[in-house]
Coordinates of C-alpha atoms in Angstrom, one line a residue:
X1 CA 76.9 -12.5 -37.5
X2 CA 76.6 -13.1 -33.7
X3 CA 75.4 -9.1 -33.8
X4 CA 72.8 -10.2 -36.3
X5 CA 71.4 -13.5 -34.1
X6 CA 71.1 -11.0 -31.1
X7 CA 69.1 -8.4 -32.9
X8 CA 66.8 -10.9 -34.1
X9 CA 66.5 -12.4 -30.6
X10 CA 65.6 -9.5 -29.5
X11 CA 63.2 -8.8 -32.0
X12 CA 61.2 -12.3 -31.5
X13 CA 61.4 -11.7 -27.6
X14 CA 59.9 -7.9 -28.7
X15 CA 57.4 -9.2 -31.0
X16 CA 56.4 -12.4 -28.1
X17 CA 56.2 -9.2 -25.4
X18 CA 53.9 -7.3 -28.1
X19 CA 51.7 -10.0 -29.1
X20 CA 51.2 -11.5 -25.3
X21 CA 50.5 -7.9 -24.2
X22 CA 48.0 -8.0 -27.1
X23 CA 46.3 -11.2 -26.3
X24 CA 45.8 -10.7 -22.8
X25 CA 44.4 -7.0 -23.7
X26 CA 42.1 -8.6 -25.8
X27 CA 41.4 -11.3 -22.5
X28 CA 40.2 -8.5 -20.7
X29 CA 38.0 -6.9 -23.4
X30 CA 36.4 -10.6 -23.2
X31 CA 36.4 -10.3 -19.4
X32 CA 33.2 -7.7 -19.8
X33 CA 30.1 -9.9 -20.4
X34 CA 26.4 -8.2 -21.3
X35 CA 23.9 -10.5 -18.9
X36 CA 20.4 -10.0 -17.5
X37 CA 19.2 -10.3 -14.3
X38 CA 17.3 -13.1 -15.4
X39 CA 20.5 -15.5 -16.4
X40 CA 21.8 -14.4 -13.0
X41 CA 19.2 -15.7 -10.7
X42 CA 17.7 -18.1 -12.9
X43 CA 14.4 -16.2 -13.0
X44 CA 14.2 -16.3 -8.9
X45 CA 13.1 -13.1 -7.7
X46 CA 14.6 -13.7 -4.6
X47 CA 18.0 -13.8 -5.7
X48 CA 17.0 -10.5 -7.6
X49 CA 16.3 -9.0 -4.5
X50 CA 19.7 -10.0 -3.2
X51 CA 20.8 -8.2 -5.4
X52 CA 19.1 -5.4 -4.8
X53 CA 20.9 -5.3 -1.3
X54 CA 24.3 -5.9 -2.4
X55 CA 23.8 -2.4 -4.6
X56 CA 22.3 -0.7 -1.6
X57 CA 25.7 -1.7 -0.1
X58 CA 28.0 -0.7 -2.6
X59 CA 26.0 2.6 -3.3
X60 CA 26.5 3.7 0.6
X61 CA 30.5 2.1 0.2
X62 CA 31.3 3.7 -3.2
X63 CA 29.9 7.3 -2.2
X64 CA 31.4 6.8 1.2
X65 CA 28.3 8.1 2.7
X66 CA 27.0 8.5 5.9
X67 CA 24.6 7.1 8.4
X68 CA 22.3 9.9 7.7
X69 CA 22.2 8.6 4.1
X70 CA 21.1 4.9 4.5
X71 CA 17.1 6.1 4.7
X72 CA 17.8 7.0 1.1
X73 CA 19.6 4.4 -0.6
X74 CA 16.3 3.0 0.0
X75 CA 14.8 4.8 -2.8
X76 CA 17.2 4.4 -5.1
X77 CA 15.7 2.8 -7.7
X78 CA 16.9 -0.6 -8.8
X79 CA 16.2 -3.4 -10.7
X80 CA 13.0 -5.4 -10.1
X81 CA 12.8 -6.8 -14.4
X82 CA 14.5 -10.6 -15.0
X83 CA 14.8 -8.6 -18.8
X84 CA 17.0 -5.7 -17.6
X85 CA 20.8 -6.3 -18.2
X86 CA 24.2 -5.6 -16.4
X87 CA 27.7 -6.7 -17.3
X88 CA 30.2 -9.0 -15.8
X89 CA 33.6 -7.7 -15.0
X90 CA 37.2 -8.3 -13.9
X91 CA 35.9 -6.9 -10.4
X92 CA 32.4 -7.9 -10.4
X93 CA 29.0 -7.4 -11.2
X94 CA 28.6 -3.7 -13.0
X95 CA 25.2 -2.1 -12.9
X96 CA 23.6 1.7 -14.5
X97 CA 21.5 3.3 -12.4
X98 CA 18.7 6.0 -13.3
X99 CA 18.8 9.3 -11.5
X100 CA 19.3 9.2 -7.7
X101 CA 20.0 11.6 -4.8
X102 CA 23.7 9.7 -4.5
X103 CA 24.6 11.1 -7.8
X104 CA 26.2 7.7 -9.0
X105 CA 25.8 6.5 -11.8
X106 CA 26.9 3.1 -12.2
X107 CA 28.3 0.7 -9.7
X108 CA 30.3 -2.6 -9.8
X109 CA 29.1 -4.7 -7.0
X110 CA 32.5 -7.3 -6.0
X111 CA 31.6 -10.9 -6.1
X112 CA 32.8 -11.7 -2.7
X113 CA 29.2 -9.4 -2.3
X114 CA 27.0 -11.5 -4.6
X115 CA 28.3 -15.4 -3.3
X116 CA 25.5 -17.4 -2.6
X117 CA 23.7 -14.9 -4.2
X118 CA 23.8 -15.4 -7.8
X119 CA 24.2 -18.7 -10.1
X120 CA 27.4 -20.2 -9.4
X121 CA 29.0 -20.1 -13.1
X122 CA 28.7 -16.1 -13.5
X123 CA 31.3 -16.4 -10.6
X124 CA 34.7 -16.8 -10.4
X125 CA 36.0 -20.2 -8.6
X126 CA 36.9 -18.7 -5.6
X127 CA 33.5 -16.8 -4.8
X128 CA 31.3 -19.9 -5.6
X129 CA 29.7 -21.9 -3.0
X130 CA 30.2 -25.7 -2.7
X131 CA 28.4 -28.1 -0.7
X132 CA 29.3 -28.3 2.7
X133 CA 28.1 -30.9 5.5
X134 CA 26.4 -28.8 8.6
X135 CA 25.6 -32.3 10.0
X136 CA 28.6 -31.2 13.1
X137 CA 27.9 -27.1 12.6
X138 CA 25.6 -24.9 14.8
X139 CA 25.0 -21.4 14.8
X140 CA 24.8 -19.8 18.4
X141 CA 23.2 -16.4 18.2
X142 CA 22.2 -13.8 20.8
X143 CA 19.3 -11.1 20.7
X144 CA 19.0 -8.0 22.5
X145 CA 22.1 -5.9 22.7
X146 CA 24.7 -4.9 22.9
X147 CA 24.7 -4.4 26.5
X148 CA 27.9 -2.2 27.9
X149 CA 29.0 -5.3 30.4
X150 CA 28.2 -8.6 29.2
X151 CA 28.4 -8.2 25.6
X152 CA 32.3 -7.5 26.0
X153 CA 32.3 -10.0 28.3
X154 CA 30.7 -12.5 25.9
X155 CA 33.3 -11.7 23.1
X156 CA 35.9 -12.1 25.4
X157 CA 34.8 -15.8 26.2
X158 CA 34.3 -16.1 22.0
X159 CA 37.7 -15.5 21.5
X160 CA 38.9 -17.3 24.3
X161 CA 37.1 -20.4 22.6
X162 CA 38.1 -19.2 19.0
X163 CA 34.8 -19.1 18.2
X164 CA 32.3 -16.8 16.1
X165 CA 28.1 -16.2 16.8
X166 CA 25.9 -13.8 14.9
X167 CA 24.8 -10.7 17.5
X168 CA 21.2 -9.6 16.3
X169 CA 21.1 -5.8 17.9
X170 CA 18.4 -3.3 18.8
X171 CA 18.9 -0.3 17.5
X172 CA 18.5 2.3 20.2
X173 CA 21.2 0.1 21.7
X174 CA 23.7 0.3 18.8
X175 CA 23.3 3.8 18.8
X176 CA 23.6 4.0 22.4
X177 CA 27.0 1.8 22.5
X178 CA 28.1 1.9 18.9
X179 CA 32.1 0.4 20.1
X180 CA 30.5 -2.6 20.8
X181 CA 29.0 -2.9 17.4
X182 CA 32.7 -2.3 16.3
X183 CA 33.8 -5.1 18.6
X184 CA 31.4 -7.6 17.6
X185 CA 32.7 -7.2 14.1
X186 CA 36.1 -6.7 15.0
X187 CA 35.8 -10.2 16.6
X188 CA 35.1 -11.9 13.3
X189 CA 31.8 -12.1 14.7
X190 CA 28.3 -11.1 12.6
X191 CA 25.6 -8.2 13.2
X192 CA 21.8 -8.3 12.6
X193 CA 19.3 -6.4 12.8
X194 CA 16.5 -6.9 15.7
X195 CA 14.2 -3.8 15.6
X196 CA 14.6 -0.5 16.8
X197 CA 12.8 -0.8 20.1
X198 CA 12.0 -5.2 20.0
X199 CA 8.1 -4.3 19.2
X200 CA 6.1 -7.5 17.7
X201 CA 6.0 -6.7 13.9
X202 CA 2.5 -8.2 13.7
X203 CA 0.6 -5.4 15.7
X204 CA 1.8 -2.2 14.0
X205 CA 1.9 -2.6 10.3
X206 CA 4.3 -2.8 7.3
X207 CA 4.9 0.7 7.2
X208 CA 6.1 0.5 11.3
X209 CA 7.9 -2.4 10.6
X210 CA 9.7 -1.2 7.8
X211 CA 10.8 2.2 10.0
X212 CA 11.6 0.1 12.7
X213 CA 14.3 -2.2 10.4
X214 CA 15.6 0.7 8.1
X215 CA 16.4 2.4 11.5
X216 CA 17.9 0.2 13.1
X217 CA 20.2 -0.3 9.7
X218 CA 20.8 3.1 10.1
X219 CA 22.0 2.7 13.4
X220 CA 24.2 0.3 12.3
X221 CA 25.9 1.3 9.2
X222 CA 26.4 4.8 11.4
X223 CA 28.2 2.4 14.2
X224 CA 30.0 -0.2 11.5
X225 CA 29.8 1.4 8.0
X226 CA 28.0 -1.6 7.0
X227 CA 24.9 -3.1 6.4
X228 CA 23.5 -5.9 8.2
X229 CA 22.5 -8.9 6.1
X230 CA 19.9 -10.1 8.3
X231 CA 17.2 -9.0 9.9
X232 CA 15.4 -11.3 13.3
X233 CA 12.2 -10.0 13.8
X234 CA 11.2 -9.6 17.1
X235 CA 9.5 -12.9 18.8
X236 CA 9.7 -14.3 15.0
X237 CA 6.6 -12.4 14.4
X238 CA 6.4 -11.0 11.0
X239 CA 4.3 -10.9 7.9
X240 CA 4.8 -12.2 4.2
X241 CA 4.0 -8.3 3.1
X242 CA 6.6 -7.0 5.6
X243 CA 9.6 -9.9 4.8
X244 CA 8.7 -8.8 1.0
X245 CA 8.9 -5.0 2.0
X246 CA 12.3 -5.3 4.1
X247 CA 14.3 -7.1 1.2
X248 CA 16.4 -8.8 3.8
X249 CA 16.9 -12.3 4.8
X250 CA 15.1 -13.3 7.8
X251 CA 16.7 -15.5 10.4
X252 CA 14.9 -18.0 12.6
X253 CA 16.1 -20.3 14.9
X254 CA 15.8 -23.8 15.8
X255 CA 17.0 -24.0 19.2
X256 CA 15.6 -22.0 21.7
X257 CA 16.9 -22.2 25.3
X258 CA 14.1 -19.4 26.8
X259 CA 16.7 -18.1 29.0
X260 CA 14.8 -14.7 29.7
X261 CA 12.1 -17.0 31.3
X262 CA 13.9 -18.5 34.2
X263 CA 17.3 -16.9 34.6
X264 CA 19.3 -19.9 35.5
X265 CA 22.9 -20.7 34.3
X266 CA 22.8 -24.4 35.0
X267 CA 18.8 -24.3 32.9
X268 CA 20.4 -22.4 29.8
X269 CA 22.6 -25.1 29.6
X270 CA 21.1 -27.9 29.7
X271 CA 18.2 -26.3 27.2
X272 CA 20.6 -25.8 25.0
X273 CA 22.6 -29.2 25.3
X274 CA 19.1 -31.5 25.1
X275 CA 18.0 -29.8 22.0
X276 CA 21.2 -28.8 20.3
X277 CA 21.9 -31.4 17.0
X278 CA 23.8 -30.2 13.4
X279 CA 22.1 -27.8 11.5
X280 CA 21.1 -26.1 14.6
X281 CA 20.6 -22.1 15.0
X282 CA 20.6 -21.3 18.5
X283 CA 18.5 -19.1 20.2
X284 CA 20.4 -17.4 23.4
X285 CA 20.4 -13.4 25.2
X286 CA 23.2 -11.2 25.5
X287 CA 21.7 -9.0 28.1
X288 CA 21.5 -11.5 30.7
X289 CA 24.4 -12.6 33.1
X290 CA 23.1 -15.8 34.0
X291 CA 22.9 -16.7 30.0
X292 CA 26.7 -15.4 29.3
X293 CA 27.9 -16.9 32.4
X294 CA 26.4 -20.2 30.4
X295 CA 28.0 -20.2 27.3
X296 CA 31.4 -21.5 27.8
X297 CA 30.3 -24.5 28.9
X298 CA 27.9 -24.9 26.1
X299 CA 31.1 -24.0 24.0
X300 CA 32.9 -26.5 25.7
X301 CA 30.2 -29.4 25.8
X302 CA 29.6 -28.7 21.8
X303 CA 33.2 -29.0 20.9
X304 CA 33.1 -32.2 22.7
X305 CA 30.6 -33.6 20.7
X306 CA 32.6 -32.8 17.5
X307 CA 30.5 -29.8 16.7
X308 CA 32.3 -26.6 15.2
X309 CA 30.5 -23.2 16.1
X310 CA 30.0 -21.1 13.4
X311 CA 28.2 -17.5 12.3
X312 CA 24.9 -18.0 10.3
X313 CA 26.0 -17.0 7.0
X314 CA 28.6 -20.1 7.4
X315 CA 26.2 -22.7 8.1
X316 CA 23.3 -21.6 5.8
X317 CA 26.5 -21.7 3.1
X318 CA 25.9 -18.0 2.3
X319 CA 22.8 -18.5 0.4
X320 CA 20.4 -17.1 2.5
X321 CA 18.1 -15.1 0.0
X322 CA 15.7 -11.9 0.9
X323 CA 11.7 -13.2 0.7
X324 CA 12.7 -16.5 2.8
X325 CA 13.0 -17.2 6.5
X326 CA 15.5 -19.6 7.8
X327 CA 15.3 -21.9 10.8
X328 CA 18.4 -23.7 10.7
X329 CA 20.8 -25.3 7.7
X330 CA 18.1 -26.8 4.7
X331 CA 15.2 -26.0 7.1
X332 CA 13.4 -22.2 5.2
X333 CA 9.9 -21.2 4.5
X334 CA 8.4 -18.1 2.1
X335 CA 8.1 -15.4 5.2
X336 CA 4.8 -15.3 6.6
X337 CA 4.8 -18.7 7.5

């Protein structure tokens, strides 16, 4: 009898095994959801287009490609219809792509890639993006380098300070001091892109402009093996056609302490200090001494008014969309403007 109870305990704990196996099979059949763009972005064709650059990424991860590659996951074509459909995974975002020099086929894009990026609900709770208050946040960012002496010397003092900026780099600089690039990221610290060779967009066309950034992204996934997000045009110049052409989010600033104009520790600070309130992207230089011998006393001063120093992507909450040019938290225009 006791033999009996035992076999049929075993047989129910079988049969529970069997049929939870079943059911979460069957979960993650209903896991894969058929979705247009269109539901995704809510019919915004910027979002569309951020999506567009989270595929370039993945394409150039996935295929584990090389710098010399990055010129043509440009041409890749991808999705510019609201009507044209992907499917929602376990792992993220999976897309079919038509014929392409990469060879790939299809490619699931992570949703850590698309926060900020697409409508919250199609993500899962821990990629969405909730309000946050920037009202004690500012952005310090530095143009220009990396130069082989004081950008190490400015990550140094970041670190020190347990801080984080966003490092728009030239180009012909990354590919000059490409460990740096590493070291910026290394730091927890964010790359963008600012030109090849820091020419104003406005005076030699879309088609320059467009070299000049897919270059100097070139540059940087060769240094990095990643993309940058953002793209700073030089002097802040740059066209509605070229933002639309680039497909990248174009950063601004709010803040901008003119340190290349006078050269003067004691000046970059106090710029910064009158003019520096929440919401604030900062506009400093990493190729100048006097302005890294500045910045840990800004850091220090800022931390004193209760401010926390963040990277850009944190205080525009990671929804800074390709099309749109930011100037500081809530504060973006259509490019060109």
């Amino acid at each position: 009898m006791r033999k009996k109870r035992l076999l049929l305990t075993g047989l129910a704990v079988a049969m529970g095994i069997f049929l939870a196996g079943g059911s979460v099979a069957a979960q993650a059949k209903t896991t894969n959801k058929t979705v247009t763009f269109g539901q995704l972005t809510n019919k915004n064709t910027n979002r569309l287009a951020a999506i567009r650059q989270a595929a370039r990424q993945q394409i150039l991860k996935q295929t584990k490609a090389k710098g010399s590659q990055v010129t043509a996951v440009y041409k890749v074509k991808l999705p510019k219809h609201m009507t044209k459909k992907a499917t929602l995974t376990a792992n993220g975002l999976r897309m079919n792509l038509l014929k392409n020099s990469f060879k790939v086929k299809q490619i699931t894009i992570p949703y850590t890639q698309l926060k900020g990026k697409i409508l919250n609900r199609y993500l899962p709770k821990t990629d969405r993006t909730a309000r946050v208050k920037t009202n004690k946040m500012v952005a310090l960012t530095f143009d220009d380098g990396p130069d082989p002496t004081l950008t190490p010397k400015l990550l140094k003092t970041l670190k020190k300070y347990k801080v984080h900026a966003t490092f728009f780099e030239v180009g012909q600089s990354v590919s000059r001091y490409p460990k740096i690039s590493r070291a910026v990221l290394a730091g927890g610290n964010e790359l963008g892109n600012h030109s090849w060779n820091h020419p104003d967009f406005n005076t030699i066309g879309t088609a320059q402009t467009v070299s000049q950034i897919t270059r100097t992204n070139r540059a940087i996934f060769q240094a990095t093996g990643t993309l940058p997000q953002y793209v700073r045009p030089p002097y802040g110049n740059i066209t509605a056609a070229e933002g639309k052409a680039i497909e990248q989010p174009i950063i601004r600033w709010s803040v901008d302490s003119r340190d290349w104009s006078y050269l003067n520790t004691s000046q970059d600070i106090n710029e910064v200090m009158k003019d520096t309130h929440g919401g604030e992207i900062v506009l400093m230089h990493d190729i100048h001494a006097q302005s890294v011998a500045a910045v840990p006393t800004i850091i220090k001063r800022l931390k004193a008014k209760g401010y926390k120093l963040v990277t850009v992507s944190q205080l525009l909450n990671y929804q800074a969309l390709p099309g749109l040019q930011y100037f500081g938290a809530g504060d973006y225009r259509t490019t060109g403007k």
